[in-house]
Amino acid sequence: FTRRNILLVSTELQEAGVPETQRVRTFQEILDRLRSLPQVVSAGSSRIAPMGRTGWVQLAKPDGFVAQSPRDTLVFLNRVSAGYFATMQTPFLLGRDFNERDNLSSQPVVIISESTARKFFGTANPIGKHLGLEGAGFREFIPFQVIGVVRDAKYNRINETLRHLVYFAASQDAEPGANLSFEIRSDTSTASLIPPVRSAIAAINKDIALEFRSFETQVNESLLQPRIVASLASAFAGLALLLAMVGLYGITAYAVI
């Protein structure tokens, strides 16, 4: 994905008194209103904000894949709406995005990253194959059909090792939680986007809790720990160099005398 001109909006419906039975409709209304704003180029939603601090991990059962160890089928999950990949500018390599046909009464579907496709299906076309998942919110083992492959993306940190990603369709989630992240791409600055976004969501329910953050800030904060470690390492290296220079000077001075 790219990081510029993207506003992340975290929403929380619990304190706003939105019943569980109305969460699906409320989240869809928010997304529809965001997309209708004149400053917005595209918008999507995700259960886990990109480059966030949380994660969702599960063991998968891919068609025809023979695991060498239990962790061989470990995948990192997210649930996203149609338009999420366009907003994050994550390109499709094969297949399609989620759409209105992917609903609660249709075949459960997933989109996978290129490394996930390569690991589980090799050089074969993964479109139409199945990836089984159970637990982690699913009441039983469910085979999800692969409908698309997208470019690899980072999950939590810029410097993380490559992770195998699987994306579920938000439109096939009958019982979403109270929290959801919205990703908005604009042709203006993210700061100027906050007031119209706040007004649009307040028109649905003024009590919905909101938190705003630019995606660029989110990415930079993911680099904070490595930067601190690098700074400390540089400081200690400088101290060690200084001590070595002092010691070398002392030896040289003693030898001259």
GROMACS .gro file of C-alpha atoms in nm:
model
  257
    1PHE     CA    1   0.000   0.000   0.000
    2THR     CA    2   0.093   0.365  -0.017
    3ARG     CA    3   0.088   0.588   0.289
    4ARG     CA    4   0.006   0.940   0.166
    5ASN     CA    5  -0.335   1.114   0.178
    6ILE     CA    6  -0.504   0.837   0.377
    7LEU     CA    7  -0.705   0.914   0.690
    8LEU     CA    8  -0.774   0.634   0.939
    9VAL     CA    9  -1.095   0.668   1.139
   10SER     CA   10  -1.153   0.433   1.433
   11THR     CA   11  -1.518   0.399   1.536
   12GLU     CA   12  -1.675   0.252   1.848
   13LEU     CA   13  -2.049   0.182   1.870
   14GLN     CA   14  -2.080   0.041   2.222
   15GLU     CA   15  -2.101   0.373   2.406
   16ALA     CA   16  -2.329   0.513   2.136
   17GLY     CA   17  -2.592   0.256   2.232
   18VAL     CA   18  -2.611   0.095   1.889
   19PRO     CA   19  -2.767  -0.253   1.932
   20GLU     CA   20  -2.575  -0.552   1.798
   21THR     CA   21  -2.853  -0.617   1.548
   22GLN     CA   22  -2.797  -0.273   1.391
   23ARG     CA   23  -2.418  -0.274   1.367
   24VAL     CA   24  -2.404  -0.409   1.012
   25ARG     CA   25  -2.642  -0.141   0.886
   26THR     CA   26  -2.471   0.137   1.084
   27PHE     CA   27  -2.124   0.051   0.954
   28GLN     CA   28  -2.257   0.038   0.597
   29GLU     CA   29  -2.428   0.375   0.639
   30ILE     CA   30  -2.100   0.525   0.761
   31LEU     CA   31  -1.911   0.384   0.464
   32ASP     CA   32  -2.175   0.508   0.219
   33ARG     CA   33  -2.166   0.860   0.365
   34LEU     CA   34  -1.787   0.871   0.361
   35ARG     CA   35  -1.779   0.771  -0.004
   36SER     CA   36  -2.029   1.046  -0.090
   37LEU     CA   37  -1.806   1.327   0.045
   38PRO     CA   38  -1.666   1.540  -0.240
   39GLN     CA   39  -1.311   1.531  -0.097
   40VAL     CA   40  -1.304   1.150  -0.087
   41VAL     CA   41  -1.146   0.954  -0.372
   42SER     CA   42  -1.221   0.612  -0.221
   43ALA     CA   43  -1.300   0.455   0.115
   44GLY     CA   44  -1.305   0.111   0.275
   45SER     CA   45  -1.317  -0.051   0.615
   46SER     CA   46  -1.120  -0.313   0.804
   47ARG     CA   47  -1.151  -0.499   1.128
   48ILE     CA   48  -0.779  -0.442   1.194
   49ALA     CA   49  -0.632  -0.107   1.092
   50PRO     CA   50  -0.333  -0.142   0.858
   51MET     CA   51   0.000  -0.125   1.042
   52GLY     CA   52  -0.187  -0.137   1.374
   53ARG     CA   53  -0.081  -0.295   1.701
   54THR     CA   54  -0.332  -0.581   1.701
   55GLY     CA   55  -0.347  -0.902   1.503
   56TRP     CA   56  -0.565  -1.201   1.417
   57VAL     CA   57  -0.389  -1.534   1.364
   58GLN     CA   58  -0.535  -1.872   1.270
   59LEU     CA   59  -0.430  -2.208   1.129
   60ALA     CA   60  -0.567  -2.277   0.781
   61LYS     CA   61  -0.642  -2.592   0.581
   62PRO     CA   62  -0.561  -2.518   0.215
   63ASP     CA   63  -0.672  -2.754  -0.062
   64GLY     CA   64  -0.403  -3.016  -0.132
   65PHE     CA   65  -0.138  -2.863   0.096
   66VAL     CA   66   0.065  -3.104   0.312
   67ALA     CA   67   0.191  -2.926   0.623
   68GLN     CA   68   0.535  -3.016   0.759
   69SER     CA   69   0.449  -2.871   1.102
   70PRO     CA   70   0.143  -2.713   1.269
   71ARG     CA   71   0.282  -2.363   1.208
   72ASP     CA   72   0.316  -2.434   0.837
   73THR     CA   73  -0.042  -2.320   0.783
   74LEU     CA   74  -0.037  -2.017   1.011
   75VAL     CA   75  -0.201  -1.714   0.846
   76PHE     CA   76  -0.266  -1.355   0.954
   77LEU     CA   77  -0.625  -1.247   0.900
   78ASN     CA   78  -0.825  -0.933   0.844
   79ARG     CA   79  -1.182  -0.859   0.743
   80VAL     CA   80  -1.217  -0.580   0.488
   81SER     CA   81  -1.485  -0.420   0.275
   82ALA     CA   82  -1.501  -0.377  -0.099
   83GLY     CA   83  -1.285  -0.079  -0.191
   84TYR     CA   84  -1.028  -0.137   0.083
   85PHE     CA   85  -0.755  -0.244  -0.160
   86ALA     CA   86  -0.829   0.044  -0.398
   87THR     CA   87  -0.807   0.288  -0.107
   88MET     CA   88  -0.476   0.145   0.014
   89GLN     CA   89  -0.360   0.116  -0.349
   90THR     CA   90  -0.274  -0.251  -0.304
   91PRO     CA   91  -0.284  -0.396  -0.658
   92PHE     CA   92  -0.469  -0.711  -0.759
   93LEU     CA   93  -0.256  -0.974  -0.933
   94LEU     CA   94  -0.539  -1.220  -1.001
   95GLY     CA   95  -0.914  -1.236  -0.960
   96ARG     CA   96  -1.146  -0.968  -0.824
   97ASP     CA   97  -1.237  -0.755  -0.526
   98PHE     CA   98  -1.532  -0.824  -0.295
   99ASN     CA   99  -1.866  -0.698  -0.427
  100GLU     CA  100  -2.241  -0.698  -0.358
  101ARG     CA  101  -2.268  -1.065  -0.461
  102ASP     CA  102  -2.059  -1.165  -0.159
  103ASN     CA  103  -2.327  -1.170   0.108
  104LEU     CA  104  -2.444  -1.386   0.396
  105SER     CA  105  -2.630  -1.627   0.169
  106SER     CA  106  -2.350  -1.676  -0.086
  107GLN     CA  107  -2.034  -1.888  -0.089
  108PRO     CA  108  -1.788  -1.768   0.180
  109VAL     CA  109  -1.491  -1.610   0.000
  110VAL     CA  110  -1.143  -1.477   0.073
  111ILE     CA  111  -0.872  -1.275  -0.097
  112ILE     CA  112  -0.514  -1.383  -0.027
  113SER     CA  113  -0.171  -1.225  -0.062
  114GLU     CA  114   0.073  -1.336  -0.330
  115SER     CA  115   0.303  -1.509  -0.078
  116THR     CA  116   0.004  -1.700   0.065
  117ALA     CA  117  -0.091  -1.815  -0.285
  118ARG     CA  118   0.266  -1.920  -0.361
  119LYS     CA  119   0.310  -2.110  -0.033
  120PHE     CA  120  -0.017  -2.305  -0.040
  121PHE     CA  121  -0.083  -2.347  -0.413
  122GLY     CA  122   0.261  -2.318  -0.575
  123THR     CA  123   0.248  -2.220  -0.941
  124ALA     CA  124  -0.116  -2.331  -0.982
  125ASN     CA  125  -0.388  -2.070  -1.027
  126PRO     CA  126  -0.540  -2.029  -0.677
  127ILE     CA  127  -0.865  -1.873  -0.800
  128GLY     CA  128  -1.150  -2.110  -0.720
  129LYS     CA  129  -0.950  -2.317  -0.472
  130HIS     CA  130  -1.046  -2.337  -0.107
  131LEU     CA  131  -0.888  -2.236   0.219
  132GLY     CA  132  -1.047  -2.396   0.525
  133LEU     CA  133  -1.066  -2.218   0.861
  134GLU     CA  134  -1.222  -2.304   1.193
  135GLY     CA  135  -1.237  -2.144   1.537
  136ALA     CA  136  -1.149  -1.776   1.585
  137GLY     CA  137  -1.515  -1.674   1.567
  138PHE     CA  138  -1.631  -1.950   1.329
  139ARG     CA  139  -1.872  -2.202   1.478
  140GLU     CA  140  -1.748  -2.483   1.256
  141PHE     CA  141  -1.495  -2.568   0.988
  142ILE     CA  142  -1.573  -2.358   0.679
  143PRO     CA  143  -1.413  -2.382   0.332
  144PHE     CA  144  -1.359  -2.032   0.192
  145GLN     CA  145  -1.322  -1.995  -0.184
  146VAL     CA  146  -1.029  -1.787  -0.309
  147ILE     CA  147  -1.155  -1.512  -0.543
  148GLY     CA  148  -0.850  -1.284  -0.562
  149VAL     CA  149  -0.477  -1.244  -0.506
  150VAL     CA  150  -0.324  -0.912  -0.403
  151ARG     CA  151   0.030  -0.787  -0.367
  152ASP     CA  152   0.203  -0.862  -0.036
  153ALA     CA  153   0.166  -0.592   0.230
  154LYS     CA  154   0.299  -0.528   0.578
  155TYR     CA  155   0.071  -0.624   0.868
  156ASN     CA  156   0.202  -0.462   1.189
  157ARG     CA  157   0.550  -0.323   1.123
  158ILE     CA  158   0.765  -0.209   0.832
  159ASN     CA  159   1.056  -0.431   0.943
  160GLU     CA  160   0.854  -0.749   1.006
  161THR     CA  161   0.926  -1.073   0.824
  162LEU     CA  162   0.692  -1.162   0.540
  163ARG     CA  163   0.353  -1.279   0.668
  164HIS     CA  164   0.091  -1.483   0.489
  165LEU     CA  165  -0.226  -1.272   0.474
  166VAL     CA  166  -0.587  -1.374   0.423
  167TYR     CA  167  -0.872  -1.121   0.391
  168PHE     CA  168  -1.238  -1.202   0.464
  169ALA     CA  169  -1.533  -1.008   0.320
  170ALA     CA  170  -1.689  -0.759   0.562
  171SER     CA  171  -2.019  -0.813   0.381
  172GLN     CA  172  -2.021  -1.175   0.501
  173ASP     CA  173  -1.985  -1.087   0.869
  174ALA     CA  174  -2.325  -1.128   1.036
  175GLU     CA  175  -2.206  -1.029   1.383
  176PRO     CA  176  -1.941  -0.757   1.365
  177GLY     CA  177  -1.784  -0.622   1.681
  178ALA     CA  178  -1.844  -0.271   1.811
  179ASN     CA  179  -1.516  -0.139   1.669
  180LEU     CA  180  -1.425  -0.084   1.306
  181SER     CA  181  -1.156   0.110   1.122
  182PHE     CA  182  -1.235   0.315   0.812
  183GLU     CA  183  -0.966   0.402   0.559
  184ILE     CA  184  -1.028   0.713   0.347
  185ARG     CA  185  -0.818   0.831   0.053
  186SER     CA  186  -0.853   1.197  -0.032
  187ASP     CA  187  -0.718   1.441  -0.289
  188THR     CA  188  -0.666   1.694  -0.006
  189SER     CA  189  -0.474   1.687   0.321
  190THR     CA  190  -0.594   1.442   0.585
  191ALA     CA  191  -0.632   1.726   0.838
  192SER     CA  192  -0.884   1.909   0.617
  193LEU     CA  193  -1.082   1.586   0.581
  194ILE     CA  194  -1.153   1.546   0.953
  195PRO     CA  195  -1.436   1.805   0.991
  196PRO     CA  196  -1.654   1.673   0.703
  197VAL     CA  197  -1.594   1.313   0.813
  198ARG     CA  198  -1.693   1.399   1.170
  199SER     CA  199  -2.010   1.571   1.047
  200ALA     CA  200  -2.102   1.283   0.816
  201ILE     CA  201  -2.079   1.025   1.095
  202ALA     CA  202  -2.254   1.254   1.347
  203ALA     CA  203  -2.550   1.272   1.109
  204ILE     CA  204  -2.592   0.896   1.161
  205ASN     CA  205  -2.530   0.893   1.537
  206LYS     CA  206  -2.363   1.184   1.717
  207ASP     CA  207  -2.257   0.958   2.005
  208ILE     CA  208  -2.032   0.729   1.798
  209ALA     CA  209  -1.679   0.758   1.941
  210LEU     CA  210  -1.420   0.857   1.680
  211GLU     CA  211  -1.043   0.863   1.665
  212PHE     CA  212  -0.855   1.016   1.373
  213ARG     CA  213  -0.503   0.945   1.256
  214SER     CA  214  -0.319   0.986   0.928
  215PHE     CA  215  -0.187   0.662   0.786
  216GLU     CA  216   0.154   0.825   0.746
  217THR     CA  217   0.163   0.883   1.124
  218GLN     CA  218   0.058   0.521   1.180
  219VAL     CA  219   0.349   0.397   0.968
  220ASN     CA  220   0.598   0.631   1.135
  221GLU     CA  221   0.491   0.516   1.481
  222SER     CA  222   0.550   0.154   1.379
  223LEU     CA  223   0.914   0.255   1.324
  224LEU     CA  224   0.949   0.418   1.667
  225GLN     CA  225   1.085   0.112   1.850
  226PRO     CA  226   1.349   0.026   1.583
  227ARG     CA  227   1.456   0.392   1.578
  228ILE     CA  228   1.498   0.398   1.956
  229VAL     CA  229   1.702   0.076   1.944
  230ALA     CA  230   1.915   0.218   1.662
  231SER     CA  231   1.972   0.542   1.855
  232LEU     CA  232   2.074   0.353   2.170
  233ALA     CA  233   2.305   0.127   1.970
  234SER     CA  234   2.466   0.433   1.809
  235ALA     CA  235   2.510   0.601   2.148
  236PHE     CA  236   2.674   0.293   2.303
  237ALA     CA  237   2.892   0.248   1.994
  238GLY     CA  238   3.005   0.610   2.025
  239LEU     CA  239   3.083   0.560   2.393
  240ALA     CA  240   3.282   0.244   2.316
  241LEU     CA  241   3.477   0.431   2.047
  242LEU     CA  242   3.552   0.713   2.291
  243LEU     CA  243   3.678   0.469   2.556
  244ALA     CA  244   3.894   0.292   2.296
  245MET     CA  245   4.044   0.625   2.187
  246VAL     CA  246   4.120   0.723   2.548
  247GLY     CA  247   4.281   0.385   2.613
  248LEU     CA  248   4.485   0.402   2.292
  249TYR     CA  249   4.602   0.754   2.379
  250GLY     CA  250   4.708   0.639   2.727
  251ILE     CA  251   4.908   0.343   2.589
  252THR     CA  252   5.073   0.564   2.327
  253ALA     CA  253   5.161   0.832   2.582
  254TYR     CA  254   5.308   0.570   2.821
  255ALA     CA  255   5.516   0.416   2.540
  256VAL     CA  256   5.658   0.756   2.442
  257ILE     CA  257   5.762   0.835   2.801
   0.00000   0.00000   0.00000
